[in-house]
PDB file of C-alpha atoms and ligand atoms in Angstrom:
ATOM      1  CA  MET A1265     147.812 -52.739-183.641  1.00 61.00           C
ATOM      2  CA  PHE A1266     144.717 -51.659-183.026  1.00 70.00           C
ATOM      3  CA  MET A1267     142.932 -51.599-186.740  1.00 82.00           C
ATOM      4  CA  LYS A1268     139.696 -49.905-187.091  1.00 91.00           C
ATOM      5  CA  ASN A1269     136.684 -51.955-188.057  1.00 95.00           C
ATOM      6  CA  ASP A1270     135.234 -49.707-190.703  1.00 95.00           C
ATOM      7  CA  PHE A1271     133.019 -53.040-191.492  1.00 98.00           C
ATOM      8  CA  PHE A1272     130.480 -52.515-188.350  1.00 98.00           C
ATOM      9  CA  GLY A1273     126.990 -52.271-188.820  1.00 98.00           C
ATOM     10  CA  LYS A1274     127.567 -51.219-193.318  1.00 98.00           C
ATOM     11  CA  ASP A1275     126.760 -53.125-196.117  1.00 98.00           C
ATOM     12  CA  VAL A1276     129.111 -55.349-197.822  1.00 98.00           C
ATOM     13  CA  ILE A1277     128.043 -54.239-201.987  1.00 98.00           C
ATOM     14  CA  SER A1278     131.411 -53.593-203.437  1.00 98.00           C
ATOM     15  CA  VAL A1279     135.019 -54.483-202.987  1.00 98.00           C
ATOM     16  CA  ASN A1280     135.757 -50.655-203.861  1.00 97.00           C
ATOM     17  CA  ASP A1281     134.462 -50.010-200.367  1.00 97.00           C
ATOM     18  CA  TYR A1282     137.253 -51.024-198.881  1.00 97.00           C
ATOM     19  CA  SER A1283     140.512 -50.053-198.460  1.00 97.00           C
ATOM     20  CA  ARG A1284     144.064 -52.238-197.910  1.00 96.00           C
ATOM     21  CA  GLU A1285     143.768 -51.595-193.714  1.00 96.00           C
ATOM     22  CA  ASP A1286     140.598 -53.380-194.016  1.00 97.00           C
ATOM     23  CA  LEU A1287     142.101 -55.936-195.873  1.00 98.00           C
ATOM     24  CA  GLU A1288     143.713 -56.999-193.330  1.00 97.00           C
ATOM     25  CA  LEU A1289     142.171 -56.135-190.797  1.00 97.00           C
ATOM     26  CA  LEU A1290     139.788 -59.275-192.648  1.00 98.00           C
ATOM     27  CA  PHE A1291     142.428 -61.240-192.497  1.00 98.00           C
ATOM     28  CA  SER A1292     143.959 -60.340-189.730  1.00 98.00           C
ATOM     29  CA  ARG A1293     140.438 -61.747-187.893  1.00 98.00           C
ATOM     30  CA  THR A1294     139.579 -64.442-190.697  1.00 98.00           C
ATOM     31  CA  ASN A1295     142.910 -66.459-188.946  1.00 98.00           C
ATOM     32  CA  GLU A1296     141.788 -66.127-186.244  1.00 98.00           C
ATOM     33  CA  MET A1297     138.302 -67.946-186.859  1.00 98.00           C
ATOM     34  CA  LYS A1298     140.542 -70.801-188.514  1.00 98.00           C
ATOM     35  CA  LYS A1299     142.180 -71.782-185.570  1.00 98.00           C
ATOM     36  CA  LEU A1300     139.038 -71.534-183.898  1.00 98.00           C
ATOM     37  CA  VAL A1301     137.509 -73.936-185.563  1.00 98.00           C
ATOM     38  CA  GLU A1302     140.507 -75.947-185.772  1.00 98.00           C
ATOM     39  CA  GLU A1303     140.866 -75.822-181.996  1.00 98.00           C
ATOM     40  CA  ARG A1304     137.290 -75.796-180.754  1.00 98.00           C
ATOM     41  CA  GLY A1305     134.381 -75.650-183.761  1.00 98.00           C
ATOM     42  CA  GLY A1306     132.952 -72.355-183.077  1.00 98.00           C
ATOM     43  CA  ASP A1307     131.751 -69.836-179.925  1.00 98.00           C
ATOM     44  CA  GLU A1308     129.211 -68.016-178.998  1.00 98.00           C
ATOM     45  CA  ARG A1309     130.332 -64.135-179.811  1.00 98.00           C
ATOM     46  CA  LEU A1310     126.971 -64.114-182.319  1.00 98.00           C
ATOM     47  CA  LYS A1311     124.501 -65.432-179.529  1.00 98.00           C
ATOM     48  CA  ARG A1312     121.240 -63.733-179.821  1.00 97.00           C
ATOM     49  CA  LYS A1313     122.012 -62.152-183.301  1.00 98.00           C
ATOM     50  CA  MET A1314     120.294 -63.391-186.678  1.00 98.00           C
ATOM     51  CA  MET A1315     121.499 -63.547-190.143  1.00 98.00           C
ATOM     52  CA  ALA A1316     118.484 -63.863-193.097  1.00 98.00           C
ATOM     53  CA  ALA A1317     120.278 -66.188-196.251  1.00 98.00           C
ATOM     54  CA  LEU A1318     117.928 -64.378-199.169  1.00 98.00           C
ATOM     55  CA  PHE A1319     118.841 -66.326-202.409  1.00 98.00           C
ATOM     56  CA  TYR A1320     117.487 -65.226-205.855  1.00 98.00           C
ATOM     57  CA  GLU A1321     119.831 -67.218-207.646  1.00 97.00           C
ATOM     58  CA  PRO A1322     120.624 -71.063-206.828  1.00 97.00           C
ATOM     59  CA  SER A1323     124.404 -71.379-205.052  1.00 98.00           C
ATOM     60  CA  SER A1324     126.184 -74.208-202.874  1.00 98.00           C
ATOM     61  CA  ARG A1325     129.426 -73.389-201.180  1.00 98.00           C
ATOM     62  CA  THR A1326     128.001 -69.204-200.961  1.00 98.00           C
ATOM     63  CA  PHE A1327     124.913 -69.930-199.202  1.00 98.00           C
ATOM     64  CA  SER A1328     126.076 -72.837-197.265  1.00 98.00           C
ATOM     65  CA  SER A1329     129.286 -71.639-196.113  1.00 98.00           C
ATOM     66  CA  PHE A1330     127.661 -68.233-194.850  1.00 99.00           C
ATOM     67  CA  ILE A1331     124.758 -70.557-192.531  1.00 98.00           C
ATOM     68  CA  SER A1332     127.950 -72.320-191.273  1.00 98.00           C
ATOM     69  CA  ALA A1333     129.434 -68.871-190.575  1.00 99.00           C
ATOM     70  CA  MET A1334     126.457 -67.860-188.729  1.00 98.00           C
ATOM     71  CA  GLN A1335     125.483 -71.410-186.585  1.00 98.00           C
ATOM     72  CA  ARG A1336     129.465 -71.534-185.574  1.00 98.00           C
ATOM     73  CA  LEU A1337     129.574 -68.027-184.005  1.00 98.00           C
ATOM     74  CA  GLY A1338     126.394 -69.170-181.707  1.00 98.00           C
ATOM     75  CA  GLY A1339     123.961 -66.992-183.443  1.00 98.00           C
ATOM     76  CA  GLY A1340     120.678 -67.831-185.580  1.00 98.00           C
ATOM     77  CA  ILE A1341     119.926 -67.765-189.197  1.00 98.00           C
ATOM     78  CA  ILE A1342     116.133 -67.494-191.661  1.00 98.00           C
ATOM     79  CA  PRO A1343     118.389 -69.771-194.134  1.00 98.00           C
ATOM     80  CA  LEU A1344     116.666 -69.313-197.847  1.00 98.00           C
ATOM     81  CA  ASN A1345     117.786 -70.960-200.709  1.00 98.00           C
ATOM     82  CA  GLY A1346     115.413 -70.069-203.527  1.00 97.00           C
ATOM     83  CA  MET A1347     113.200 -67.558-202.763  1.00 97.00           C
ATOM     84  CA  THR A1348     109.694 -69.263-204.985  1.00 96.00           C
ATOM     85  CA  ASN A1349     107.319 -70.126-201.515  1.00 96.00           C
ATOM     86  CA  THR A1350     107.232 -66.363-200.542  1.00 97.00           C
ATOM     87  CA  SER A1351     106.274 -63.388-200.735  1.00 98.00           C
ATOM     88  CA  VAL A1352     108.636 -62.545-203.906  1.00 97.00           C
ATOM     89  CA  ALA A1353     106.392 -65.013-206.011  1.00 97.00           C
ATOM     90  CA  LYS A1354     102.999 -62.664-205.078  1.00 98.00           C
ATOM     91  CA  GLY A1355     105.596 -59.362-207.120  1.00 98.00           C
ATOM     92  CA  GLU A1356     107.219 -58.245-203.578  1.00 98.00           C
ATOM     93  CA  THR A1357     109.808 -56.087-204.518  1.00 97.00           C
ATOM     94  CA  LEU A1358     113.529 -56.567-203.657  1.00 98.00           C
ATOM     95  CA  GLU A1359     113.529 -53.390-201.549  1.00 97.00           C
ATOM     96  CA  ASP A1360     110.250 -54.177-199.853  1.00 98.00           C
ATOM     97  CA  THR A1361     111.579 -57.865-198.959  1.00 98.00           C
ATOM     98  CA  ALA A1362     114.275 -56.293-197.602  1.00 98.00           C
ATOM     99  CA  ARG A1363     112.604 -53.873-195.446  1.00 97.00           C
ATOM    100  CA  VAL A1364     110.870 -56.738-193.598  1.00 97.00           C
ATOM    101  CA  PHE A1365     114.031 -59.346-192.895  1.00 98.00           C
ATOM    102  CA  SER A1366     114.883 -56.394-191.726  1.00 97.00           C
ATOM    103  CA  ALA A1367     112.992 -56.235-188.822  1.00 98.00           C
ATOM    104  CA  TYR A1368     113.783 -60.049-188.270  1.00 98.00           C
ATOM    105  CA  VAL A1369     117.441 -60.206-188.373  1.00 98.00           C
ATOM    106  CA  ASP A1370     120.238 -58.068-187.830  1.00 98.00           C
ATOM    107  CA  VAL A1371     122.403 -58.713-191.356  1.00 98.00           C
ATOM    108  CA  LEU A1372     121.091 -59.731-194.209  1.00 98.00           C
ATOM    109  CA  VAL A1373     122.811 -61.491-196.784  1.00 98.00           C
ATOM    110  CA  ILE A1374     121.270 -61.986-200.986  1.00 98.00           C
ATOM    111  CA  ARG A1375     122.241 -62.985-203.824  1.00 98.00           C
ATOM    112  CA  HIS A1376     120.534 -61.396-206.586  1.00 98.00           C
ATOM    113  CA  SER A1377     120.289 -61.542-210.316  1.00 96.00           C
ATOM    114  CA  GLN A1378     120.559 -57.811-211.032  1.00 96.00           C
ATOM    115  CA  ALA A1379     123.650 -55.860-210.446  1.00 95.00           C
ATOM    116  CA  GLY A1380     123.202 -52.742-208.547  1.00 95.00           C
ATOM    117  CA  SER A1381     119.803 -53.861-206.890  1.00 97.00           C
ATOM    118  CA  LEU A1382     121.490 -54.392-203.473  1.00 98.00           C
ATOM    119  CA  ALA A1383     122.733 -50.699-203.116  1.00 97.00           C
ATOM    120  CA  THR A1384     118.696 -49.942-203.608  1.00 96.00           C
ATOM    121  CA  ALA A1385     117.914 -52.616-201.865  1.00 96.00           C
ATOM    122  CA  ALA A1386     119.705 -51.308-198.978  1.00 97.00           C
ATOM    123  CA  LYS A1387     118.297 -47.660-198.636  1.00 96.00           C
ATOM    124  CA  TYR A1388     115.487 -49.274-198.144  1.00 94.00           C
ATOM    125  CA  CYS A1389     117.027 -51.546-195.309  1.00 97.00           C
ATOM    126  CA  SER A1390     117.601 -50.797-191.477  1.00 96.00           C
ATOM    127  CA  LYS A1391     120.140 -53.780-191.122  1.00 98.00           C
ATOM    128  CA  PRO A1392     123.387 -54.272-193.594  1.00 98.00           C
ATOM    129  CA  ILE A1393     123.364 -56.128-196.105  1.00 98.00           C
ATOM    130  CA  ILE A1394     126.380 -58.203-197.435  1.00 98.00           C
ATOM    131  CA  ASN A1395     126.594 -58.570-201.816  1.00 98.00           C
ATOM    132  CA  ALA A1396     126.289 -61.966-201.796  1.00 98.00           C
ATOM    133  CA  GLY A1397     126.553 -62.287-206.062  1.00 98.00           C
ATOM    134  CA  GLU A1398     124.760 -59.530-208.004  1.00 97.00           C
ATOM    135  CA  GLY A1399     123.725 -60.079-210.815  1.00 93.00           C
ATOM    136  CA  ALA A1400     125.448 -61.205-214.262  1.00 92.00           C
ATOM    137  CA  THR A1401     127.923 -58.361-214.517  1.00 95.00           C
ATOM    138  CA  GLY A1402     127.851 -57.356-211.774  1.00 97.00           C
ATOM    139  CA  GLU A1403     130.596 -57.851-207.670  1.00 98.00           C
ATOM    140  CA  HIS A1404     130.761 -60.879-205.511  1.00 98.00           C
ATOM    141  CA  PRO A1405     133.028 -58.881-203.000  1.00 98.00           C
ATOM    142  CA  THR A1406     132.867 -62.012-200.819  1.00 98.00           C
ATOM    143  CA  GLN A1407     134.810 -64.344-203.091  1.00 98.00           C
ATOM    144  CA  ALA A1408     137.083 -62.127-203.929  1.00 98.00           C
ATOM    145  CA  PHE A1409     138.153 -61.867-200.345  1.00 98.00           C
ATOM    146  CA  ILE A1410     138.341 -65.416-200.034  1.00 98.00           C
ATOM    147  CA  ASP A1411     140.347 -65.492-203.273  1.00 98.00           C
ATOM    148  CA  LEU A1412     142.840 -62.834-202.045  1.00 98.00           C
ATOM    149  CA  PHE A1413     143.146 -64.162-198.016  1.00 98.00           C
ATOM    150  CA  THR A1414     143.919 -67.349-199.271  1.00 98.00           C
ATOM    151  CA  ILE A1415     147.067 -66.028-202.124  1.00 98.00           C
ATOM    152  CA  LYS A1416     147.831 -64.865-199.213  1.00 98.00           C
ATOM    153  CA  LYS A1417     148.238 -67.830-196.757  1.00 98.00           C
ATOM    154  CA  ILE A1418     150.039 -69.492-198.934  1.00 98.00           C
ATOM    155  CA  PHE A1419     152.191 -66.350-200.345  1.00 98.00           C
ATOM    156  CA  GLY A1420     152.828 -65.026-198.059  1.00 98.00           C
ATOM    157  CA  ARG A1421     151.859 -62.139-199.866  1.00 98.00           C
ATOM    158  CA  ILE A1422     149.989 -60.880-203.006  1.00 98.00           C
ATOM    159  CA  GLU A1423     152.731 -58.078-203.740  1.00 97.00           C
ATOM    160  CA  GLY A1424     154.484 -58.020-207.139  1.00 98.00           C
ATOM    161  CA  LEU A1425     152.799 -61.730-208.043  1.00 98.00           C
ATOM    162  CA  HIS A1426     151.072 -62.404-211.888  1.00 98.00           C
ATOM    163  CA  PHE A1427     147.860 -62.663-212.536  1.00 98.00           C
ATOM    164  CA  LEU A1428     146.557 -64.523-214.667  1.00 98.00           C
ATOM    165  CA  ILE A1429     142.337 -65.180-215.410  1.00 98.00           C
ATOM    166  CA  ILE A1430     140.672 -66.658-218.311  1.00 97.00           C
ATOM    167  CA  GLY A1431     137.263 -67.220-219.528  1.00 95.00           C
ATOM    168  CA  ASP A1432     134.368 -65.726-219.682  1.00 94.00           C
ATOM    169  CA  LEU A1433     134.777 -62.412-217.962  1.00 96.00           C
ATOM    170  CA  ALA A1434     131.810 -60.952-219.587  1.00 95.00           C
ATOM    171  CA  HIS A1435     129.587 -62.165-217.128  1.00 94.00           C
ATOM    172  CA  TYR A1436     131.814 -64.070-214.010  1.00 96.00           C
ATOM    173  CA  ARG A1437     131.217 -61.265-210.638  1.00 97.00           C
ATOM    174  CA  PRO A1438     133.564 -62.762-208.330  1.00 98.00           C
ATOM    175  CA  THR A1439     136.549 -62.262-210.463  1.00 98.00           C
ATOM    176  CA  ASN A1440     134.348 -58.726-210.863  1.00 98.00           C
ATOM    177  CA  SER A1441     135.581 -58.402-207.321  1.00 98.00           C
ATOM    178  CA  LEU A1442     138.869 -59.706-207.499  1.00 98.00           C
ATOM    179  CA  MET A1443     140.327 -57.525-210.365  1.00 98.00           C
ATOM    180  CA  MET A1444     138.921 -54.302-208.403  1.00 98.00           C
ATOM    181  CA  ALA A1445     140.540 -55.680-204.739  1.00 98.00           C
ATOM    182  CA  LEU A1446     143.950 -56.289-206.635  1.00 98.00           C
ATOM    183  CA  THR A1447     144.625 -52.421-207.439  1.00 98.00           C
ATOM    184  CA  ASN A1448     144.952 -52.349-203.132  1.00 97.00           C
ATOM    185  CA  PHE A1449     148.097 -54.179-203.878  1.00 97.00           C
ATOM    186  CA  LYS A1450     151.599 -52.826-205.424  1.00 97.00           C
ATOM    187  CA  ASN A1451     153.335 -54.088-208.435  1.00 97.00           C
ATOM    188  CA  ILE A1452     150.533 -56.515-209.506  1.00 98.00           C
ATOM    189  CA  THR A1453     151.128 -57.552-213.166  1.00 97.00           C
ATOM    190  CA  LEU A1454     147.517 -58.639-214.304  1.00 98.00           C
ATOM    191  CA  THR A1455     146.684 -60.763-217.922  1.00 98.00           C
ATOM    192  CA  LEU A1456     143.573 -61.272-218.529  1.00 98.00           C
ATOM    193  CA  ALA A1457     142.575 -64.087-221.626  1.00 97.00           C
ATOM    194  CA  THR A1458     139.105 -64.288-222.781  1.00 95.00           C
ATOM    195  CA  PRO A1459     137.093 -65.330-226.257  1.00 94.00           C
ATOM    196  CA  LYS A1460     136.305 -62.650-227.897  1.00 94.00           C
ATOM    197  CA  GLN A1461     132.663 -62.586-227.228  1.00 95.00           C
ATOM    198  CA  VAL A1462     133.585 -62.367-223.747  1.00 95.00           C
ATOM    199  CA  PRO A1463     135.663 -59.673-222.746  1.00 95.00           C
ATOM    200  CA  ILE A1464     135.574 -57.752-219.518  1.00 97.00           C
ATOM    201  CA  GLN A1465     133.188 -55.776-218.363  1.00 96.00           C
ATOM    202  CA  ASP A1466     133.862 -51.589-219.634  1.00 97.00           C
ATOM    203  CA  TYR A1467     133.042 -50.263-215.426  1.00 97.00           C
ATOM    204  CA  VAL A1468     135.386 -52.968-214.603  1.00 98.00           C
ATOM    205  CA  ARG A1469     138.113 -52.296-218.050  1.00 97.00           C
ATOM    206  CA  LYS A1470     137.697 -48.145-216.956  1.00 97.00           C
ATOM    207  CA  PHE A1471     138.583 -48.675-212.835  1.00 97.00           C
ATOM    208  CA  LEU A1472     141.854 -50.564-213.396  1.00 97.00           C
ATOM    209  CA  LYS A1473     143.033 -48.355-215.631  1.00 96.00           C
ATOM    210  CA  VAL A1474     141.595 -45.322-213.405  1.00 97.00           C
ATOM    211  CA  SER A1475     144.095 -46.772-210.784  1.00 96.00           C
ATOM    212  CA  LYS A1476     147.360 -47.628-213.342  1.00 89.00           C
ATOM    213  CA  ILE A1477     147.674 -51.325-212.713  1.00 95.00           C
ATOM    214  CA  SER A1478     149.545 -53.097-214.904  1.00 94.00           C
ATOM    215  CA  PHE A1479     146.917 -55.257-216.643  1.00 96.00           C
ATOM    216  CA  SER A1480     147.028 -56.315-220.099  1.00 97.00           C
ATOM    217  CA  GLU A1481     143.706 -58.190-222.486  1.00 96.00           C
ATOM    218  CA  THR A1482     144.489 -60.783-224.586  1.00 94.00           C
ATOM    219  CA  SER A1483     143.119 -64.680-226.057  1.00 90.00           C
ATOM    220  CA  GLU A1484     146.302 -66.380-226.419  1.00 90.00           C
ATOM    221  CA  PHE A1485     147.795 -68.073-223.353  1.00 94.00           C
ATOM    222  CA  ASP A1486     149.969 -70.783-223.424  1.00 94.00           C
ATOM    223  CA  LYS A1487     153.434 -68.927-223.897  1.00 96.00           C
ATOM    224  CA  LEU A1488     152.729 -66.772-220.468  1.00 96.00           C
ATOM    225  CA  LEU A1489     152.162 -69.703-218.176  1.00 98.00           C
ATOM    226  CA  PRO A1490     156.119 -70.226-217.415  1.00 98.00           C
ATOM    227  CA  GLU A1491     155.594 -66.524-215.925  1.00 97.00           C
ATOM    228  CA  VAL A1492     152.564 -67.149-214.259  1.00 98.00           C
ATOM    229  CA  ASP A1493     151.780 -66.695-210.073  1.00 98.00           C
ATOM    230  CA  VAL A1494     148.305 -67.030-209.957  1.00 98.00           C
ATOM    231  CA  LEU A1495     146.390 -68.875-212.732  1.00 98.00           C
ATOM    232  CA  TYR A1496     142.558 -68.282-212.288  1.00 98.00           C
ATOM    233  CA  VAL A1497     139.753 -70.366-214.311  1.00 98.00           C
ATOM    234  CA  THR A1498     136.731 -69.328-214.537  1.00 97.00           C
ATOM    235  CA  ARG A1499     133.663 -71.178-215.943  1.00 93.00           C
ATOM    236  CA  VAL A1500     131.643 -70.073-218.789  1.00 90.00           C
ATOM    237  CA  LYS A1501     128.316 -68.782-217.597  1.00 89.00           C
ATOM    238  CA  LYS A1502     125.362 -70.875-219.452  1.00 90.00           C
ATOM    239  CA  GLU A1503     123.036 -69.500-217.194  1.00 89.00           C
ATOM    240  CA  TYR A1504     123.614 -65.710-218.966  1.00 90.00           C
ATOM    241  CA  MET A1505     123.928 -66.186-222.527  1.00 91.00           C
ATOM    242  CA  SER A1506     122.221 -67.598-225.436  1.00 92.00           C
ATOM    243  CA  GLU A1507     122.477 -71.218-226.219  1.00 92.00           C
ATOM    244  CA  SER A1508     123.744 -70.085-230.023  1.00 94.00           C
ATOM    245  CA  LEU A1509     127.046 -67.708-227.531  1.00 92.00           C
ATOM    246  CA  TYR A1510     127.358 -70.933-225.436  1.00 92.00           C
ATOM    247  CA  ARG A1511     128.341 -73.259-228.166  1.00 91.00           C
ATOM    248  CA  GLU A1512     130.512 -71.004-229.949  1.00 89.00           C
ATOM    249  CA  ILE A1513     133.161 -70.414-226.782  1.00 90.00           C
ATOM    250  CA  GLN A1514     132.042 -73.524-223.959  1.00 88.00           C
ATOM    251  CA  GLY A1515     135.508 -75.466-224.494  1.00 86.00           C
ATOM    252  CA  SER A1516     137.649 -72.954-226.125  1.00 88.00           C
ATOM    253  CA  TYR A1517     139.964 -72.348-222.989  1.00 92.00           C
ATOM    254  CA  ILE A1518     140.189 -76.127-220.896  1.00 94.00           C
ATOM    255  CA  VAL A1519     143.376 -76.565-218.420  1.00 97.00           C
ATOM    256  CA  ASN A1520     145.280 -79.744-218.354  1.00 97.00           C
ATOM    257  CA  ASN A1521     148.409 -81.842-216.828  1.00 98.00           C
ATOM    258  CA  SER A1522     150.448 -80.698-220.124  1.00 97.00           C
ATOM    259  CA  LEU A1523     148.974 -76.974-219.811  1.00 97.00           C
ATOM    260  CA  VAL A1524     149.837 -76.766-215.833  1.00 98.00           C
ATOM    261  CA  LYS A1525     153.366 -78.995-216.624  1.00 98.00           C
ATOM    262  CA  LYS A1526     154.737 -75.545-217.600  1.00 98.00           C
ATOM    263  CA  MET A1527     153.815 -73.353-214.914  1.00 98.00           C
ATOM    264  CA  LYS A1528     156.264 -72.633-212.222  1.00 98.00           C
ATOM    265  CA  LYS A1529     156.657 -75.485-209.024  1.00 97.00           C
ATOM    266  CA  LYS A1530     155.030 -72.884-206.948  1.00 97.00           C
ATOM    267  CA  SER A1531     152.247 -71.037-208.107  1.00 98.00           C
ATOM    268  CA  LEU A1532     148.211 -71.824-207.228  1.00 98.00           C
ATOM    269  CA  ILE A1533     145.689 -73.114-209.755  1.00 98.00           C
ATOM    270  CA  MET A1534     141.853 -71.613-208.061  1.00 98.00           C
ATOM    271  CA  HIS A1535     138.447 -71.358-209.072  1.00 98.00           C
ATOM    272  CA  CYS A1536     135.782 -70.384-207.023  1.00 97.00           C
ATOM    273  CA  LEU A1537     133.716 -73.486-208.419  1.00 97.00           C
ATOM    274  CA  PRO A1538     131.271 -74.700-209.316  1.00 97.00           C
ATOM    275  CA  ARG A1539     133.289 -76.683-212.105  1.00 96.00           C
ATOM    276  CA  ILE A1540     132.400 -78.070-215.240  1.00 93.00           C
ATOM    277  CA  ASP A1541     135.468 -79.353-217.644  1.00 92.00           C
ATOM    278  CA  GLU A1542     137.347 -75.705-217.676  1.00 95.00           C
ATOM    279  CA  ILE A1543     139.672 -77.986-215.130  1.00 97.00           C
ATOM    280  CA  ASP A1544     140.607 -81.298-216.209  1.00 97.00           C
ATOM    281  CA  LYS A1545     139.657 -83.624-213.319  1.00 98.00           C
ATOM    282  CA  GLU A1546     143.395 -84.054-213.738  1.00 98.00           C
ATOM    283  CA  VAL A1547     144.256 -81.302-212.413  1.00 98.00           C
ATOM    284  CA  ASP A1548     142.760 -81.757-209.214  1.00 98.00           C
ATOM    285  CA  ASP A1549     145.860 -84.031-207.205  1.00 97.00           C
ATOM    286  CA  ASP A1550     148.096 -81.067-208.352  1.00 98.00           C
ATOM    287  CA  PRO A1551     150.012 -79.750-205.807  1.00 98.00           C
ATOM    288  CA  ARG A1552     149.323 -76.217-207.222  1.00 98.00           C
ATOM    289  CA  SER A1553     145.716 -76.169-206.862  1.00 98.00           C
ATOM    290  CA  VAL A1554     143.441 -75.309-204.115  1.00 98.00           C
ATOM    291  CA  TYR A1555     140.003 -75.152-205.826  1.00 98.00           C
ATOM    292  CA  PHE A1556     139.326 -78.230-203.891  1.00 98.00           C
ATOM    293  CA  ARG A1557     141.370 -77.390-200.846  1.00 98.00           C
ATOM    294  CA  ASP A1558     142.655 -73.911-199.325  1.00 98.00           C
ATOM    295  CA  GLN A1559     140.257 -71.844-201.373  1.00 98.00           C
ATOM    296  CA  LEU A1560     137.264 -73.897-200.290  1.00 98.00           C
ATOM    297  CA  GLN A1561     137.411 -74.062-196.502  1.00 98.00           C
ATOM    298  CA  ASN A1562     138.837 -70.288-196.437  1.00 98.00           C
ATOM    299  CA  GLY A1563     135.154 -69.312-197.487  1.00 98.00           C
ATOM    300  CA  LEU A1564     134.129 -70.655-193.897  1.00 98.00           C
ATOM    301  CA  TYR A1565     136.976 -68.648-192.506  1.00 99.00           C
ATOM    302  CA  VAL A1566     136.660 -65.376-194.422  1.00 99.00           C
ATOM    303  CA  ARG A1567     132.222 -64.983-193.300  1.00 99.00           C
ATOM    304  CA  MET A1568     132.777 -66.653-189.689  1.00 98.00           C
ATOM    305  CA  ALA A1569     135.478 -62.945-189.441  1.00 98.00           C
ATOM    306  CA  LEU A1570     132.757 -60.899-191.860  1.00 98.00           C
ATOM    307  CA  LEU A1571     130.024 -61.887-190.332  1.00 98.00           C
ATOM    308  CA  ASP A1572     131.509 -60.950-186.574  1.00 98.00           C
ATOM    309  CA  LEU A1573     133.229 -57.322-187.985  1.00 98.00           C
ATOM    310  CA  VAL A1574     129.963 -56.586-189.495  1.00 98.00           C
ATOM    311  CA  LEU A1575     127.900 -57.553-186.004  1.00 98.00           C
ATOM    312  CA  ASN A1576     131.011 -57.024-183.273  1.00 97.00           C
ATOM    313  CA  LYS A1577     132.276 -53.796-183.087  1.00 93.00           C
ATOM    314  CA  ASP A1578     135.410 -54.909-181.297  1.00 84.00           C
TER     315      ASP A1578
HETATM  316  N1   CP B1765     131.606 -69.862-205.636  1.00 75.71           N
HETATM  317  C1   CP B1765     130.543 -69.251-205.447  1.00 75.71           C
HETATM  318  O1   CP B1765     129.897 -68.749-205.465  1.00 75.71           O
HETATM  319  O2   CP B1765     129.611 -70.922-205.836  1.00 75.71           O
HETATM  320  P1   CP B1765     128.158 -70.700-205.454  1.00 75.71           P
HETATM  321  O3   CP B1765     127.445 -69.909-206.221  1.00 75.71           O
HETATM  322  O4   CP B1765     127.896 -72.342-205.158  1.00 75.71           O
HETATM  323  O5   CP B1765     127.362 -69.634-203.550  1.00 75.71           O
END
């Protein structure tokens, strides 16, 4: 079936710019990339295309998987993991930096500390910008794409599943994107469990309410574990809060074997990493834990698919 490529030549800033059909196209291309890597390691479809990775904040997975994705498809890279040795240190603005790099490359992958900054930068940039994580309160759309692909691959569907997302949801951009992207799918139940000091962002709550997805907020979640299909655990984002708040909430929720044994045999335990201590290491070998397996590995395939769709029309 022919599917229109709405990613071609466009910025990837928010999950809210994508329909269910767009996500299906991305998943279908991701399956092709998985097969390509497994069988041949990659190909040359992005030969003579260039990607700049401009990371104003630390990253291991997003940075490295985008670099690997571009190179596995034959493209070139300008990899800047940290901007301290660039003219940003002299005071150059994000808008000017984006404009400069757009002269050298075909796509810019940017992680930045300020929510909303990439949409502004995109106005000054002649090449597509991909949001690689934006601010304490913004989005991380490519992580949500990875999470949705992983769930669909394992369950064969996303519709009808019960998601329990726990932890610091005030500062967690991957789950901001995931929650909003879930509104594309029918009969989702979404339960959010947070310490009361770090509830979801108001804009996300408003979006969920308008979309009429079934969601609820609580601080207790143990009793729900036997019902959930996907348990998504988040890190307390120390870098975005005061030391005193961190001390108050760190360790509020620790997922260990005594908790996960209450979950269904067919369910998933997800975390987009890095993990500190919110999932006990004893859970890592549970067959339902996908954070060091499918969820991590799919990051490469989804980002290959996304670069291909953004840079190639067909
Ligand atoms: N999941 C994720 O965004 O990890 P990094 O911060 O290491 O890129």
